[in-house]
Coordinates of C-alpha atoms in Angstrom, one line a residue:
M1 CA 187.5 -119.5 -45.0
K2 CA 185.2 -118.7 -48.1
Q3 CA 185.3 -115.1 -47.4
I4 CA 189.2 -115.2 -47.5
K5 CA 189.0 -117.1 -50.9
N6 CA 187.0 -114.7 -52.4
L7 CA 188.8 -112.0 -51.1
I8 CA 192.3 -113.9 -52.1
A9 CA 190.2 -114.1 -55.9
F10 CA 188.9 -110.2 -55.7
C11 CA 192.6 -109.1 -55.1
A12 CA 194.2 -111.4 -57.9
G13 CA 191.4 -109.8 -60.4
V14 CA 191.7 -106.6 -59.2
S15 CA 195.6 -107.3 -60.4
L16 CA 194.9 -108.9 -63.9
L17 CA 192.4 -106.1 -64.7
V18 CA 194.5 -103.0 -63.8
S19 CA 197.4 -104.7 -65.7
S20 CA 195.4 -105.2 -68.7
C21 CA 194.4 -101.6 -68.3
S22 CA 197.9 -100.3 -68.5
S23 CA 198.6 -102.1 -71.9
S24 CA 195.7 -100.4 -73.2
K25 CA 194.5 -100.9 -76.9
D26 CA 195.4 -97.8 -77.6
I27 CA 199.1 -98.3 -77.9
S28 CA 199.0 -101.0 -81.2
Y29 CA 199.5 -99.0 -84.6
F30 CA 197.1 -99.9 -87.3
Q31 CA 194.7 -101.4 -85.2
D32 CA 192.0 -101.6 -88.0
L33 CA 194.7 -103.2 -90.7
T34 CA 194.4 -106.8 -91.9
P35 CA 196.5 -109.3 -94.0
G36 CA 195.1 -108.7 -97.4
K37 CA 193.6 -105.3 -97.1
E38 CA 194.9 -102.4 -99.6
N39 CA 194.5 -99.0 -98.6
V40 CA 194.7 -96.4 -101.2
L41 CA 197.3 -93.4 -100.1
P42 CA 196.0 -89.9 -100.8
L43 CA 197.5 -88.2 -103.8
L44 CA 201.2 -87.2 -104.0
T45 CA 201.3 -82.9 -104.2
P46 CA 204.8 -82.4 -104.6
I47 CA 206.4 -80.1 -102.5
K48 CA 206.2 -76.3 -103.7
L49 CA 209.2 -74.2 -102.7
Q50 CA 208.9 -71.3 -100.2
P51 CA 211.0 -68.3 -99.5
D52 CA 214.3 -69.1 -97.5
D53 CA 214.0 -72.9 -99.1
K54 CA 217.7 -73.9 -100.6
I55 CA 217.8 -75.9 -103.9
T56 CA 220.9 -77.1 -106.0
I57 CA 220.2 -76.6 -109.8
I58 CA 222.5 -78.5 -112.8
V59 CA 222.2 -77.9 -116.0
S60 CA 223.8 -80.4 -118.4
T61 CA 224.7 -79.6 -122.0
S62 CA 226.6 -81.4 -124.1
D63 CA 229.2 -77.7 -124.3
A64 CA 231.4 -78.0 -121.6
R65 CA 231.6 -73.9 -121.2
L66 CA 227.9 -73.7 -121.4
N67 CA 227.9 -76.1 -118.4
S68 CA 230.7 -74.2 -116.5
L69 CA 228.7 -71.0 -117.1
Y70 CA 225.3 -72.4 -116.0
N71 CA 226.6 -74.0 -113.2
L72 CA 227.7 -72.4 -109.9
P73 CA 230.3 -73.3 -108.5
V74 CA 231.4 -76.5 -106.1
A75 CA 232.5 -75.0 -102.8
E76 CA 235.1 -77.1 -101.5
T77 CA 235.5 -77.9 -97.7
R78 CA 239.1 -78.8 -96.1
L79 CA 238.6 -81.6 -93.6
N80 CA 242.1 -82.4 -90.8
N81 CA 242.3 -86.2 -90.8
F82 CA 245.2 -87.6 -88.7
D83 CA 246.8 -90.7 -89.2
S84 CA 247.9 -93.3 -86.8
T85 CA 251.6 -91.8 -86.1
G86 CA 249.6 -88.4 -85.5
K87 CA 250.4 -86.6 -88.8
S88 CA 247.8 -84.6 -90.0
T89 CA 246.6 -84.3 -93.8
A90 CA 244.0 -82.4 -95.2
T91 CA 241.2 -83.9 -97.9
Y92 CA 238.8 -81.4 -99.5
S93 CA 234.9 -82.5 -99.6
G94 CA 232.9 -80.6 -102.9
N95 CA 229.0 -79.4 -102.2
I96 CA 227.6 -77.8 -105.0
T97 CA 226.4 -74.6 -103.6
P98 CA 222.9 -73.8 -103.4
Y99 CA 220.4 -71.6 -105.0
I100 CA 218.5 -69.6 -101.8
I101 CA 215.0 -68.5 -102.6
D102 CA 214.8 -64.4 -100.8
S103 CA 211.9 -63.2 -99.3
H104 CA 210.1 -62.4 -103.0
G105 CA 210.4 -65.9 -103.7
D106 CA 213.1 -65.3 -106.7
I107 CA 216.7 -66.3 -107.0
N108 CA 219.8 -64.5 -109.6
F109 CA 220.4 -67.9 -112.4
P110 CA 223.3 -67.0 -114.6
V111 CA 222.7 -65.3 -118.0
L112 CA 218.9 -65.4 -117.3
G113 CA 218.6 -63.3 -114.4
K114 CA 216.1 -63.1 -111.8
L115 CA 213.9 -66.1 -111.9
H116 CA 210.4 -66.0 -109.4
I117 CA 210.0 -69.9 -108.7
A118 CA 208.0 -69.6 -105.1
G119 CA 205.5 -71.6 -105.7
M120 CA 206.2 -74.3 -108.3
N121 CA 207.8 -77.8 -107.1
R122 CA 211.0 -78.9 -108.4
E123 CA 210.1 -80.5 -111.9
E124 CA 208.1 -77.1 -113.2
V125 CA 211.3 -75.4 -112.1
A126 CA 213.8 -77.8 -113.8
E127 CA 211.5 -77.1 -116.9
Y128 CA 210.8 -73.6 -116.9
I129 CA 214.6 -73.4 -116.5
R130 CA 214.9 -75.5 -119.7
R131 CA 212.3 -73.4 -121.5
E132 CA 214.2 -70.3 -121.1
L133 CA 217.4 -71.5 -122.2
I134 CA 215.9 -72.9 -125.6
S135 CA 213.7 -69.9 -126.2
R136 CA 216.4 -67.4 -125.6
D137 CA 218.6 -69.5 -127.7
L138 CA 221.5 -70.1 -125.1
A139 CA 221.2 -73.6 -124.9
K140 CA 220.3 -76.7 -126.9
N141 CA 218.9 -79.4 -125.6
P142 CA 219.9 -79.1 -121.8
I143 CA 219.0 -81.2 -119.0
V144 CA 218.2 -79.5 -115.9
T145 CA 218.2 -81.3 -112.5
V146 CA 217.0 -79.6 -109.6
D147 CA 217.1 -81.0 -106.3
Y148 CA 216.4 -80.2 -102.1
L149 CA 219.0 -79.5 -99.8
N150 CA 217.2 -77.7 -96.3
L151 CA 213.7 -79.2 -96.6
S152 CA 212.8 -80.3 -92.3
V153 CA 210.4 -81.1 -89.7
S154 CA 210.3 -80.8 -86.1
V155 CA 209.3 -83.7 -83.9
M156 CA 208.1 -82.8 -81.0
G157 CA 206.8 -84.3 -77.6
E158 CA 206.6 -87.8 -76.4
V159 CA 209.4 -89.6 -79.0
T160 CA 212.4 -91.1 -78.1
N161 CA 214.5 -88.8 -80.2
P162 CA 212.8 -85.4 -80.3
G163 CA 214.4 -82.9 -83.0
L164 CA 214.7 -81.5 -86.8
Y165 CA 215.2 -84.1 -89.2
N166 CA 215.8 -83.4 -93.3
F167 CA 214.4 -84.7 -95.9
D168 CA 215.0 -84.4 -99.6
S169 CA 211.8 -86.0 -101.7
D170 CA 208.8 -85.1 -102.2
N171 CA 206.7 -88.2 -101.1
F172 CA 208.6 -88.3 -96.9
T173 CA 205.8 -89.3 -94.7
I174 CA 204.5 -88.8 -90.7
L175 CA 205.5 -92.4 -90.2
E176 CA 209.4 -91.8 -91.4
A177 CA 209.5 -88.8 -89.7
L178 CA 208.5 -90.6 -86.5
S179 CA 210.4 -93.5 -87.0
A180 CA 213.3 -91.0 -87.9
A181 CA 212.7 -89.9 -83.9
G182 CA 212.7 -93.2 -82.6
D183 CA 209.1 -93.9 -82.3
L184 CA 206.6 -92.6 -79.6
T185 CA 207.5 -93.2 -76.3
I186 CA 204.9 -95.9 -74.6
Y187 CA 203.5 -92.6 -72.9
G188 CA 202.5 -91.0 -76.1
K189 CA 198.7 -90.8 -77.2
R190 CA 198.7 -92.7 -80.5
N191 CA 195.0 -91.3 -81.7
N192 CA 195.2 -88.0 -81.0
V193 CA 199.3 -86.9 -83.0
R194 CA 198.9 -82.8 -84.3
V195 CA 200.8 -81.8 -87.0
L196 CA 201.1 -78.0 -87.6
R197 CA 201.2 -76.4 -91.0
E198 CA 201.8 -73.2 -92.3
D199 CA 199.5 -72.2 -95.2
N200 CA 199.5 -69.2 -97.1
G201 CA 200.6 -66.9 -93.8
M202 CA 198.1 -69.2 -91.5
Q203 CA 198.9 -72.2 -88.9
K204 CA 197.1 -75.2 -89.8
V205 CA 196.2 -77.9 -87.0
Y206 CA 195.7 -81.5 -88.1
E207 CA 195.3 -84.7 -86.0
V208 CA 196.3 -87.9 -87.5
D209 CA 195.2 -91.6 -85.5
L210 CA 197.8 -94.1 -85.4
N211 CA 195.8 -96.5 -84.2
S212 CA 193.5 -96.1 -87.5
G213 CA 195.6 -97.3 -90.5
D214 CA 192.8 -95.9 -92.8
K215 CA 192.2 -92.7 -91.0
I216 CA 196.6 -92.2 -91.4
T217 CA 196.2 -93.0 -95.0
Q218 CA 193.6 -90.3 -95.7
S219 CA 195.1 -87.7 -93.5
P220 CA 196.2 -84.7 -95.7
V221 CA 199.6 -84.6 -93.6
Y222 CA 200.2 -88.0 -94.2
Y223 CA 202.8 -86.4 -96.7
L224 CA 204.9 -83.9 -94.8
K225 CA 205.9 -80.7 -96.1
Q226 CA 208.9 -78.6 -95.3
N227 CA 208.7 -76.8 -92.0
D228 CA 205.7 -79.1 -90.7
V229 CA 205.8 -79.5 -86.6
I230 CA 204.7 -82.7 -85.5
Y231 CA 203.6 -82.8 -81.4
V232 CA 203.2 -86.0 -79.5
E233 CA 201.0 -85.1 -76.5
P234 CA 201.8 -87.2 -73.2
N235 CA 199.1 -89.5 -72.2
S236 CA 197.1 -89.2 -69.0
T237 CA 199.3 -91.9 -67.1
K238 CA 202.5 -89.4 -68.1
A239 CA 200.5 -85.9 -67.6
R240 CA 199.9 -87.6 -63.5
M241 CA 203.5 -88.1 -63.3
S242 CA 204.4 -85.2 -64.2
T243 CA 202.5 -83.5 -61.0
P244 CA 203.9 -83.2 -57.6
N245 CA 204.5 -86.6 -56.3
G246 CA 203.5 -88.0 -59.4
N247 CA 199.8 -88.8 -57.9
S248 CA 201.0 -92.2 -57.2
V249 CA 197.2 -93.2 -55.9
L250 CA 195.9 -92.8 -59.4
T251 CA 198.4 -95.1 -61.3
P252 CA 198.5 -98.5 -61.5
T253 CA 201.5 -99.4 -60.3
F254 CA 199.9 -98.5 -57.3
W255 CA 197.2 -101.0 -57.5
I256 CA 198.6 -103.5 -58.3
S257 CA 201.0 -103.0 -55.6
I258 CA 197.9 -102.1 -53.2
A259 CA 196.2 -106.0 -54.6
S260 CA 199.7 -107.9 -54.6
F261 CA 200.3 -107.0 -50.7
A262 CA 196.0 -107.6 -49.7
T263 CA 197.0 -111.1 -52.0
T264 CA 200.0 -111.8 -50.0
I265 CA 198.1 -110.9 -46.4
A266 CA 195.3 -113.1 -47.2
V267 CA 197.2 -116.2 -48.0
L268 CA 199.7 -115.4 -44.7
I269 CA 195.5 -115.4 -43.2
V270 CA 194.9 -119.0 -44.7
K271 CA 198.4 -120.6 -43.6

């Protein structure tokens, strides 16, 4: 009888142990953060424009004629709508025509001609155009606004909704990108999220540990750049599931089932 009780205790212990292993601490984010703790964020480096980037440039002056001269026309898109009777009605949506940076890093700007802007951030582009207009006596006190149009990052691997995600600000973070992708699945490795970034014709690979708030904010890829690729690697459980027959003997579920079955048998024997 004593041996049977020991068997029951052992089986229950195995079941609890395996269950706790299946909900590993590696699943939790920011484990080193506590209430009141302060983290210093990395210095924000504005995004530098590259060939194939699309931007909008708007010049505002007190002269409406100059505004129409320096600004590209608004492209209207026809949208067909149907009312409750099935009758078609057309509406139009206006979008500012973008500038596309060519392979040499240039754009053709009205009156000013070809301007080399690759390697500049949007504030530098705005100031560059403003100075050119003033120095050539083409406008007085113009206001120049530059916005991004097609910046995006790819999120791949063990996330809920992998895909391409657009952004239009300099301070778009890896946490925002993963949130946009629906967060990591339960099978995603939190301590080894990889970010692939192109830099001067070379591709660099960075690792981000989401388990540590300190390591996240200290990472050089905390703020993302255009064309970054985020890859979430599957953990060992998902890797085993992808093998033939799922290697079910090695999964926590298998051992929990065995422990539960053994406990049931032991209870029946006692009865």
